[in-house]
Short mmCIF file of C-alpha atoms in Angstrom, two decimals:
data_model
loop_
_atom_site.label_atom_id
_atom_site.label_comp_id
_atom_site.label_asym_id
_atom_site.label_seq_id
_atom_site.Cartn_x
_atom_site.Cartn_y
_atom_site.Cartn_z
CA MET A 1 168.32 132.57 151.19
CA ARG A 2 170.45 130.05 152.88
CA ASN A 3 171.67 127.19 151.19
CA PRO A 4 170.18 124.34 152.67
CA LEU A 5 173.64 122.17 151.69
CA PHE A 6 176.46 124.57 152.00
CA ARG A 7 175.85 127.81 153.48
CA PRO A 8 178.18 130.61 152.57
CA ARG A 9 181.10 130.80 154.88
CA ALA A 10 183.82 133.80 155.12
CA VAL A 11 186.47 133.17 152.40
CA VAL A 12 189.33 135.45 153.01
CA ALA A 13 190.71 137.04 149.52
CA ALA A 14 194.62 136.50 149.51
CA GLY A 15 196.81 137.30 146.42
CA THR A 16 199.47 135.59 144.64
CA ALA A 17 201.81 135.46 147.70
CA ALA A 18 199.33 133.54 150.05
CA VAL A 19 199.04 130.90 147.15
CA LEU A 20 202.95 130.31 146.91
CA ALA A 21 202.11 128.96 150.15
CA LEU A 22 199.97 126.32 149.41
CA GLY A 23 202.32 123.57 150.01
CA VAL A 24 205.45 121.94 150.61
CA ALA A 25 207.81 121.88 147.50
CA ALA A 26 208.54 118.23 145.91
CA CYS A 27 211.19 117.98 143.24
CA GLY A 28 210.05 117.02 139.98
CA ASP A 29 206.28 117.83 140.29
CA SER A 30 204.46 120.06 137.97
CA GLY A 31 201.63 120.19 135.60
CA GLU A 32 204.54 119.93 132.74
CA SER A 33 203.55 117.19 130.23
CA SER A 34 203.85 116.45 126.45
CA ALA A 35 200.22 115.43 126.47
CA ASP A 36 197.35 117.41 125.35
CA LEU A 37 195.76 117.53 128.54
CA THR A 38 196.82 116.62 132.01
CA TRP A 39 194.41 115.15 134.84
CA TRP A 40 195.26 114.84 138.19
CA HIS A 41 192.75 113.31 140.85
CA ILE A 42 192.97 111.63 143.87
CA SER A 43 190.95 108.30 142.67
CA ASN A 44 194.16 106.19 143.23
CA GLN A 45 192.43 103.04 144.01
CA ASP A 46 190.26 100.55 141.67
CA PRO A 47 187.55 100.83 140.57
CA LEU A 48 187.57 104.29 140.13
CA MET A 49 191.14 104.49 139.13
CA SER A 50 190.65 102.19 136.17
CA LEU A 51 187.35 103.68 135.31
CA PHE A 52 188.78 106.99 135.09
CA GLN A 53 191.48 105.99 132.92
CA GLU A 54 189.12 104.19 130.65
CA PHE A 55 187.01 107.57 130.45
CA ALA A 56 190.33 109.24 129.39
CA ASP A 57 191.33 106.73 126.67
CA ASP A 58 187.79 107.04 125.23
CA PHE A 59 188.12 110.86 125.10
CA GLU A 60 191.51 110.36 123.67
CA ALA A 61 190.25 108.53 121.13
CA ALA A 62 187.29 110.37 120.09
CA ASN A 63 189.01 113.76 119.79
CA ASP A 64 192.38 112.73 118.49
CA LEU A 65 194.34 113.96 121.45
CA THR A 66 196.11 112.67 124.42
CA MET A 67 195.92 112.55 127.84
CA ASP A 68 198.41 112.28 131.07
CA VAL A 69 196.41 110.79 133.89
CA GLN A 70 198.02 111.01 137.24
CA PRO A 71 195.98 109.15 140.28
CA ILE A 72 197.56 110.87 143.17
CA GLU A 73 197.25 109.95 146.83
CA ASN A 74 195.37 112.45 148.97
CA GLN A 75 197.59 114.09 151.01
CA ALA A 76 200.64 113.98 148.26
CA PHE A 77 198.08 115.60 145.80
CA LYS A 78 197.97 118.56 148.21
CA ASP A 79 201.62 119.03 148.44
CA ARG A 80 202.05 118.41 144.46
CA MET A 81 199.24 121.14 144.05
CA GLY A 82 201.24 123.53 146.42
CA THR A 83 204.41 122.88 144.22
CA ALA A 84 202.30 123.51 140.88
CA ALA A 85 200.71 126.68 142.47
CA GLN A 86 204.27 128.19 143.45
CA SER A 87 205.42 127.80 140.06
CA GLY A 88 202.41 128.65 138.05
CA ASP A 89 202.60 125.57 136.42
CA MET A 90 199.21 124.07 137.06
CA PRO A 91 197.66 120.59 135.69
CA ASP A 92 194.77 121.05 133.12
CA ILE A 93 192.26 119.44 134.85
CA PHE A 94 192.50 118.86 138.84
CA HIS A 95 190.84 117.80 141.97
CA THR A 96 189.15 120.63 144.23
CA TRP A 97 187.23 120.57 147.28
CA GLY A 98 186.30 124.08 146.50
CA GLY A 99 186.28 126.78 149.27
CA GLY A 100 189.19 129.07 150.38
CA VAL A 101 191.49 126.95 148.72
CA LEU A 102 190.03 127.59 145.20
CA ALA A 103 189.17 131.17 146.31
CA GLU A 104 193.08 131.83 146.48
CA GLN A 105 193.92 130.14 143.49
CA ALA A 106 191.13 132.39 141.60
CA GLU A 107 192.34 135.57 143.16
CA ALA A 108 196.01 134.58 142.11
CA GLY A 109 194.66 133.83 138.30
CA LEU A 110 195.51 130.25 138.30
CA VAL A 111 192.05 128.70 137.61
CA LYS A 112 189.70 129.60 134.75
CA ASP A 113 186.44 130.85 135.14
CA LEU A 114 183.64 128.14 134.23
CA THR A 115 180.82 130.59 134.27
CA GLY A 116 178.78 130.00 131.22
CA GLN A 117 181.50 127.89 129.95
CA LEU A 118 180.26 124.52 130.31
CA ASP A 119 177.27 122.87 128.22
CA CYS A 120 176.62 120.41 130.75
CA ILE A 121 175.92 122.94 133.50
CA ASP A 122 172.09 122.24 133.63
CA GLN A 123 172.68 118.45 134.71
CA ILE A 124 173.90 119.68 138.05
CA ASN A 125 171.90 120.40 141.26
CA PRO A 126 172.89 123.80 141.66
CA ILE A 127 172.87 123.34 145.29
CA ALA A 128 176.24 121.40 144.78
CA LEU A 129 177.98 124.22 142.75
CA GLU A 130 177.82 126.41 145.97
CA PRO A 131 181.48 125.23 147.46
CA TYR A 132 182.91 125.88 143.75
CA THR A 133 181.20 129.48 143.45
CA ILE A 134 183.37 132.53 144.13
CA ASP A 135 181.98 136.21 144.34
CA GLY A 136 179.29 135.00 141.72
CA LYS A 137 181.82 133.00 139.55
CA LEU A 138 181.97 129.47 139.14
CA TYR A 139 185.56 127.89 139.39
CA GLY A 140 184.99 124.23 139.54
CA LEU A 141 182.71 121.21 138.64
CA PRO A 142 181.24 119.35 141.07
CA PHE A 143 180.75 115.20 140.83
CA ASP A 144 179.98 114.01 144.18
CA ALA A 145 178.84 115.34 147.44
CA GLY A 146 178.02 114.08 151.26
CA VAL A 147 178.78 114.69 154.97
CA VAL A 148 181.02 113.53 157.41
CA GLY A 149 179.72 110.99 160.27
CA PHE A 150 180.71 108.09 162.03
CA TRP A 151 180.78 104.87 160.21
CA TYR A 152 180.41 102.15 162.71
CA ASN A 153 180.86 98.28 162.73
CA MET A 154 177.55 96.88 164.00
CA ASP A 155 179.04 93.66 164.84
CA LEU A 156 181.62 95.10 167.25
CA PHE A 157 178.92 97.55 168.86
CA ALA A 158 176.81 94.52 169.54
CA GLN A 159 180.11 92.68 170.91
CA ALA A 160 180.93 95.56 173.29
CA GLY A 161 176.90 95.55 174.33
CA ILE A 162 176.01 98.74 172.75
CA GLU A 163 172.30 98.42 171.35
CA GLN A 164 172.28 101.76 169.45
CA PRO A 165 174.42 104.41 168.25
CA PRO A 166 175.49 107.43 170.92
CA ALA A 167 173.43 110.33 170.21
CA THR A 168 175.06 112.65 172.81
CA TRP A 169 178.70 113.13 173.71
CA ASP A 170 178.23 111.29 176.83
CA GLU A 171 176.65 108.53 175.33
CA PHE A 172 179.76 108.44 172.84
CA LEU A 173 182.23 108.20 175.50
CA ALA A 174 180.28 105.57 177.28
CA ALA A 175 180.59 103.89 173.93
CA VAL A 176 184.28 104.29 174.14
CA GLU A 177 184.57 102.78 177.61
CA ALA A 178 182.58 99.77 176.60
CA LEU A 179 184.56 99.12 173.58
CA LYS A 180 187.86 99.13 175.33
CA ALA A 181 186.44 96.89 178.22
CA ALA A 182 185.54 94.59 175.53
CA ASP A 183 189.16 94.58 173.90
CA ILE A 184 188.00 96.38 170.64
CA THR A 185 189.87 99.49 169.50
CA PRO A 186 187.06 102.13 169.41
CA ILE A 187 188.28 104.13 166.63
CA ALA A 188 190.51 104.24 163.67
CA LEU A 189 192.66 107.45 162.92
CA ALA A 190 195.15 108.60 160.48
CA GLY A 191 196.71 110.79 162.63
CA ALA A 192 199.89 111.46 160.45
CA ASP A 193 197.37 112.79 157.62
CA LYS A 194 196.16 115.40 160.35
CA TRP A 195 192.99 116.35 158.36
CA PRO A 196 190.83 113.54 159.63
CA GLY A 197 191.69 114.54 162.76
CA HIS A 198 190.53 118.10 162.55
CA PHE A 199 187.02 116.59 161.93
CA TYR A 200 186.65 116.02 165.62
CA TRP A 201 187.59 119.93 166.92
CA THR A 202 185.43 121.07 163.87
CA TYR A 203 182.27 119.23 164.90
CA LEU A 204 182.90 119.76 168.61
CA SER A 205 182.83 123.70 167.83
CA MET A 206 179.82 123.30 165.73
CA ARG A 207 177.92 121.60 168.14
CA LEU A 208 178.90 124.17 170.92
CA ALA A 209 179.03 127.29 168.87
CA GLY A 210 176.32 126.33 166.07
CA LEU A 211 176.96 127.19 162.70
CA ASP A 212 176.41 130.69 163.19
CA GLY A 213 179.22 130.77 165.64
CA LEU A 214 181.50 129.18 163.47
CA GLU A 215 180.58 131.17 160.85
CA ALA A 216 181.07 134.77 163.07
CA ALA A 217 184.40 133.66 164.25
CA ALA A 218 185.59 133.26 160.74
CA ASP A 219 183.98 136.57 159.72
CA ALA A 220 185.82 138.23 162.53
CA GLY A 221 189.21 136.21 162.44
CA ASP A 222 188.72 135.59 166.02
CA PHE A 223 188.01 132.43 167.87
CA SER A 224 188.18 133.72 171.24
CA ASP A 225 184.89 132.35 172.49
CA PRO A 226 184.63 129.91 175.24
CA ALA A 227 183.09 127.58 172.88
CA PHE A 228 186.27 126.79 170.83
CA VAL A 229 188.39 126.44 173.88
CA GLN A 230 185.71 123.91 175.06
CA ALA A 231 186.15 122.04 171.91
CA GLY A 232 189.57 121.67 172.47
CA GLN A 233 189.36 120.58 176.15
CA MET A 234 186.82 117.81 175.07
CA LEU A 235 188.99 116.60 172.20
CA ALA A 236 191.97 116.01 174.46
CA GLU A 237 189.64 114.43 177.16
CA LEU A 238 188.83 111.93 174.46
CA ALA A 239 192.59 111.43 173.62
CA ALA A 240 193.25 110.86 176.95
CA MET A 241 191.25 107.85 177.02
CA GLU A 242 193.38 106.28 174.27
CA PRO A 243 190.36 105.19 171.72
CA PHE A 244 192.42 105.18 168.65
CA GLN A 245 194.74 102.39 167.57
CA GLU A 246 198.23 101.87 168.46
CA GLY A 247 200.22 103.83 166.19
CA PHE A 248 197.59 105.64 164.93
CA GLU A 249 199.95 109.17 165.10
CA SER A 250 201.93 107.71 162.39
CA THR A 251 198.84 106.16 160.25
CA VAL A 252 197.84 107.36 157.08
CA TYR A 253 194.22 107.07 155.63
CA ALA A 254 194.51 105.44 152.27
CA GLU A 255 197.16 102.56 152.58
CA ALA A 256 197.07 98.81 153.15
CA ASP A 257 197.48 99.50 156.95
CA GLY A 258 196.13 102.77 156.86
CA GLN A 259 192.61 104.13 158.69
CA ALA A 260 190.39 103.13 155.98
CA ALA A 261 191.90 99.57 155.85
CA ILE A 262 191.76 99.10 159.42
CA MET A 263 188.09 99.76 159.44
CA GLY A 264 187.55 97.34 156.31
CA GLU A 265 189.34 94.68 158.22
CA GLY A 266 187.20 94.67 161.22
CA LEU A 267 189.83 95.99 163.45
CA ALA A 268 188.36 99.18 164.57
CA ALA A 269 184.49 99.79 165.67
CA MET A 270 184.22 103.23 164.05
CA GLU A 271 185.67 106.31 161.99
CA LEU A 272 184.62 109.98 161.60
CA MET A 273 184.82 110.01 157.81
CA GLY A 274 183.02 111.50 155.03
CA GLN A 275 180.71 109.63 152.19
CA TRP A 276 183.57 107.95 150.33
CA ALA A 277 184.59 105.73 153.76
CA PRO A 278 182.82 102.44 152.50
CA GLN A 279 184.50 102.50 149.13
CA ALA A 280 187.70 103.26 150.82
CA GLN A 281 187.32 100.58 153.37
CA ARG A 282 186.97 98.04 150.83
CA ASP A 283 189.71 99.32 148.26
CA ASN A 284 192.52 99.78 151.02
CA SER A 285 191.61 96.72 152.88
CA GLY A 286 191.19 94.48 149.65
CA THR A 287 187.83 92.80 151.57
CA GLU A 288 184.24 93.21 151.37
CA GLY A 289 184.45 95.80 154.62
CA PRO A 290 182.32 95.15 157.58
CA GLU A 291 178.88 93.17 156.72
CA ASN A 292 177.14 95.40 158.56
CA LEU A 293 178.23 99.02 158.45
CA GLY A 294 176.20 101.53 160.07
CA PHE A 295 176.30 105.60 159.82
CA PHE A 296 175.29 108.03 162.78
CA PRO A 297 175.51 111.76 162.97
CA PHE A 298 178.10 113.31 165.12
CA PRO A 299 176.39 113.49 168.65
CA SER A 300 175.01 116.50 170.37
CA VAL A 301 176.80 118.24 173.11
CA GLU A 302 175.03 119.34 176.32
CA GLY A 303 174.51 122.90 176.48
CA GLY A 304 175.96 123.54 173.08
CA VAL A 305 173.36 125.32 170.59
CA GLY A 306 174.43 123.17 167.42
CA THR A 307 172.29 120.27 166.44
CA THR A 308 172.74 116.79 164.83
CA THR A 309 171.33 117.85 161.76
CA GLU A 310 174.34 120.30 161.26
CA PHE A 311 177.10 118.44 159.24
CA LEU A 312 180.30 118.85 158.32
CA GLY A 313 180.46 118.17 154.72
CA GLY A 314 181.63 119.12 151.33
CA GLY A 315 182.05 117.29 147.85
CA ASN A 316 184.89 116.40 145.27
CA GLY A 317 185.10 118.19 142.12
CA TYR A 318 187.37 119.43 139.48
CA ALA A 319 188.91 122.68 138.25
CA VAL A 320 190.52 123.83 135.26
CA ALA A 321 193.76 125.54 134.88
CA ALA A 322 193.47 129.21 133.65
CA ASP A 323 195.55 128.39 130.50
CA ALA A 324 194.01 125.06 129.58
CA PRO A 325 192.76 124.46 126.38
CA ASP A 326 188.99 123.83 125.80
CA SER A 327 189.22 120.46 125.31
CA ALA A 328 189.77 120.57 129.28
CA LEU A 329 186.04 121.62 129.17
CA ASP A 330 184.66 119.35 126.92
CA PHE A 331 186.42 116.37 129.06
CA LEU A 332 184.42 117.76 131.94
CA CYS A 333 181.13 117.35 130.17
CA ASP A 334 182.22 114.00 128.87
CA PHE A 335 183.06 113.02 132.43
CA MET A 336 179.36 114.26 133.27
CA ALA A 337 177.55 112.82 130.62
CA PRO A 338 174.86 110.27 131.91
CA GLU A 339 176.68 106.95 130.56
CA ASN A 340 180.00 107.99 131.76
CA TYR A 341 178.97 109.67 135.36
CA SER A 342 176.06 106.83 135.94
CA ARG A 343 178.97 104.29 135.94
CA ALA A 344 181.19 106.49 138.31
CA VAL A 345 178.25 106.77 140.77
CA ALA A 346 177.46 102.94 140.73
CA GLU A 347 181.01 101.39 140.53
CA GLY A 348 182.52 104.14 143.29
CA ASN A 349 179.58 104.59 145.39
CA LEU A 350 179.65 108.28 145.01
CA THR A 351 176.98 110.48 145.96
CA PRO A 352 175.37 112.05 142.97
CA VAL A 353 175.02 115.53 142.24
CA ALA A 354 172.71 115.38 139.36
CA ALA A 355 169.60 117.44 139.08
CA ASP A 356 167.66 114.49 138.69
CA PRO A 357 169.80 111.67 140.58
CA ALA A 358 167.51 108.85 139.68
CA SER A 359 168.63 109.99 135.89
CA VAL A 360 172.11 108.58 136.88
CA ALA A 361 171.51 106.48 139.98
CA PRO A 362 168.06 104.49 139.62
CA GLU A 363 169.38 102.23 142.31
CA MET A 364 171.71 103.35 145.32
CA SER A 365 174.10 101.35 147.53
CA GLU A 366 172.79 101.17 150.88
CA ASP A 367 175.91 103.14 152.14
CA THR A 368 175.07 105.91 149.76
CA GLN A 369 171.37 105.82 150.39
CA LYS A 370 172.56 106.82 154.30
CA VAL A 371 174.28 109.66 153.03
CA VAL A 372 171.38 110.86 150.69
CA ASP A 373 169.05 110.51 153.72
CA ALA A 374 171.30 112.56 155.93
CA LEU A 375 171.86 115.13 153.49
CA ALA A 376 167.84 115.36 152.95
CA GLY A 377 167.36 115.92 156.78
CA ALA A 378 170.43 118.48 157.19
CA THR A 379 169.58 121.57 158.44
CA GLY A 380 172.87 123.21 157.32
CA THR A 381 176.70 121.93 156.75
CA GLN A 382 179.97 123.27 156.88
CA LEU A 383 182.88 122.79 154.38
CA TYR A 384 186.17 121.10 155.57
CA LEU A 385 188.02 123.91 157.64
CA ASP A 386 191.24 123.00 156.11
CA GLN A 387 189.12 123.72 152.42
CA ALA A 388 186.89 126.57 153.56
CA TYR A 389 189.47 128.74 155.18
CA PRO A 390 192.54 130.00 153.35
CA PRO A 391 195.37 127.43 153.12
CA ALA A 392 197.47 129.27 155.89
CA ILE A 393 194.53 128.96 158.52
CA GLY A 394 193.45 125.38 157.60
CA GLY A 395 196.98 124.15 157.82
CA VAL A 396 197.43 125.47 161.39
CA ILE A 397 193.88 123.82 162.36
CA ASN A 398 195.20 120.59 161.06
CA ASP A 399 198.56 121.12 163.00
CA ALA A 400 196.83 122.34 165.96
CA THR A 401 194.62 119.55 166.12
CA GLU A 402 197.40 116.84 165.88
CA GLY A 403 199.17 118.52 168.78
CA LEU A 404 196.11 118.60 171.00
CA LEU A 405 195.50 114.87 169.94
CA LEU A 406 199.11 113.92 170.86
CA GLY A 407 199.16 116.11 174.25
CA GLN A 408 201.62 118.78 172.86
CA VAL A 409 199.18 121.43 172.73
CA THR A 410 196.86 122.88 174.88
CA PRO A 411 193.13 123.91 174.02
CA GLU A 412 194.19 127.40 174.86
CA ASP A 413 197.15 127.21 172.64
CA PHE A 414 194.86 125.75 170.12
CA VAL A 415 192.81 128.97 169.82
CA ALA A 416 195.90 131.21 170.09
CA MET A 417 197.38 129.51 167.10
CA VAL A 418 194.11 129.90 165.15
CA ASN A 419 193.74 133.55 166.31
CA GLU A 420 197.36 134.30 165.19
CA ALA A 421 197.04 132.78 161.74
CA TRP A 422 193.92 134.75 160.93
CA ALA A 423 196.01 137.74 162.12
CA ALA A 424 198.72 137.20 159.63
CA GLU A 425 196.24 136.97 157.09
CA GLN A 426 194.55 139.95 157.55
#
């Protein structure tokens, strides 16, 4: 039976040598700490940063132990985790998106098999466990799940005379032209972080080849199908329209002048981002965000076999180091205890992964409800490629997308780079 939320994707098994290439070395970064438990997470903005510290403080007091809690910006976290994997010195509890990265960590013996080890597992919707399940074993616990789509400022769309969200790629390009004509920046993009850009190529590939086509390419390690070249051509054509804010190539996602802040301050009309976007807009801009924030799926592409009910998506979870003490497992279940998790869902606008969502989120925000509705109508989803595929592959896709957006890589070069990376993995 196909999983309606996260369909299985090709996960390439790799040994320790591959894990040693997970990231860039950064002096002083390791999981070492004098505390009883170390916890690395990416919620480095309030309200969740303070709330998570409160969870840790309460757990310390209740269990007579100490916790070293480190909130880390997304890209910096990925770099530090690469260093930790290289040294084999992992934090006890750390953020994970599942997929190929987690699979390589599991293959290298760096993460704990959580199968049958968590008393709270029955609280979680089994569908949400799929990205963290590898060869039938559970290696992570999700706390949030959702999809990527266009979040848009309804007021700016109205100013540009756009009466409804674009449903097709041609309509989308027309909307970009209308926004530019109205002197409105159409799209906010964190080009320096690379991963936000890869959403575009992935979605265009999904719309052209469909999820089955994307899966077949990953299974074969061969993206030579014309659909993937066409996806690059279409993204290059979009980039040539100059739809992004000035200086996008040096913009990061989560900073005061980053992609999320640009959207929060109403300086761009839309961004292609996941379920966390509305909260990130508020957190990074210091504002309440756009008063009228809408959401629409990535448009359809004429002639493509994919549909707008197929979403790029994923969630957020936590994994545990292989040598972590049992108290790490206790903390995960404490985190997911209804009295704590309901606060995280409400204050952080998380999309709940509870088996009974009403038990932790009796009243969802309008933004969260938009994502829940999208999930409810989804006919299939694809985990972010830089997490679904082994790190060496995902990294090349991110790098190639950056090159495509900057006009430094051709669509044909893009496919060649990805194919070469797959060949090196085999």
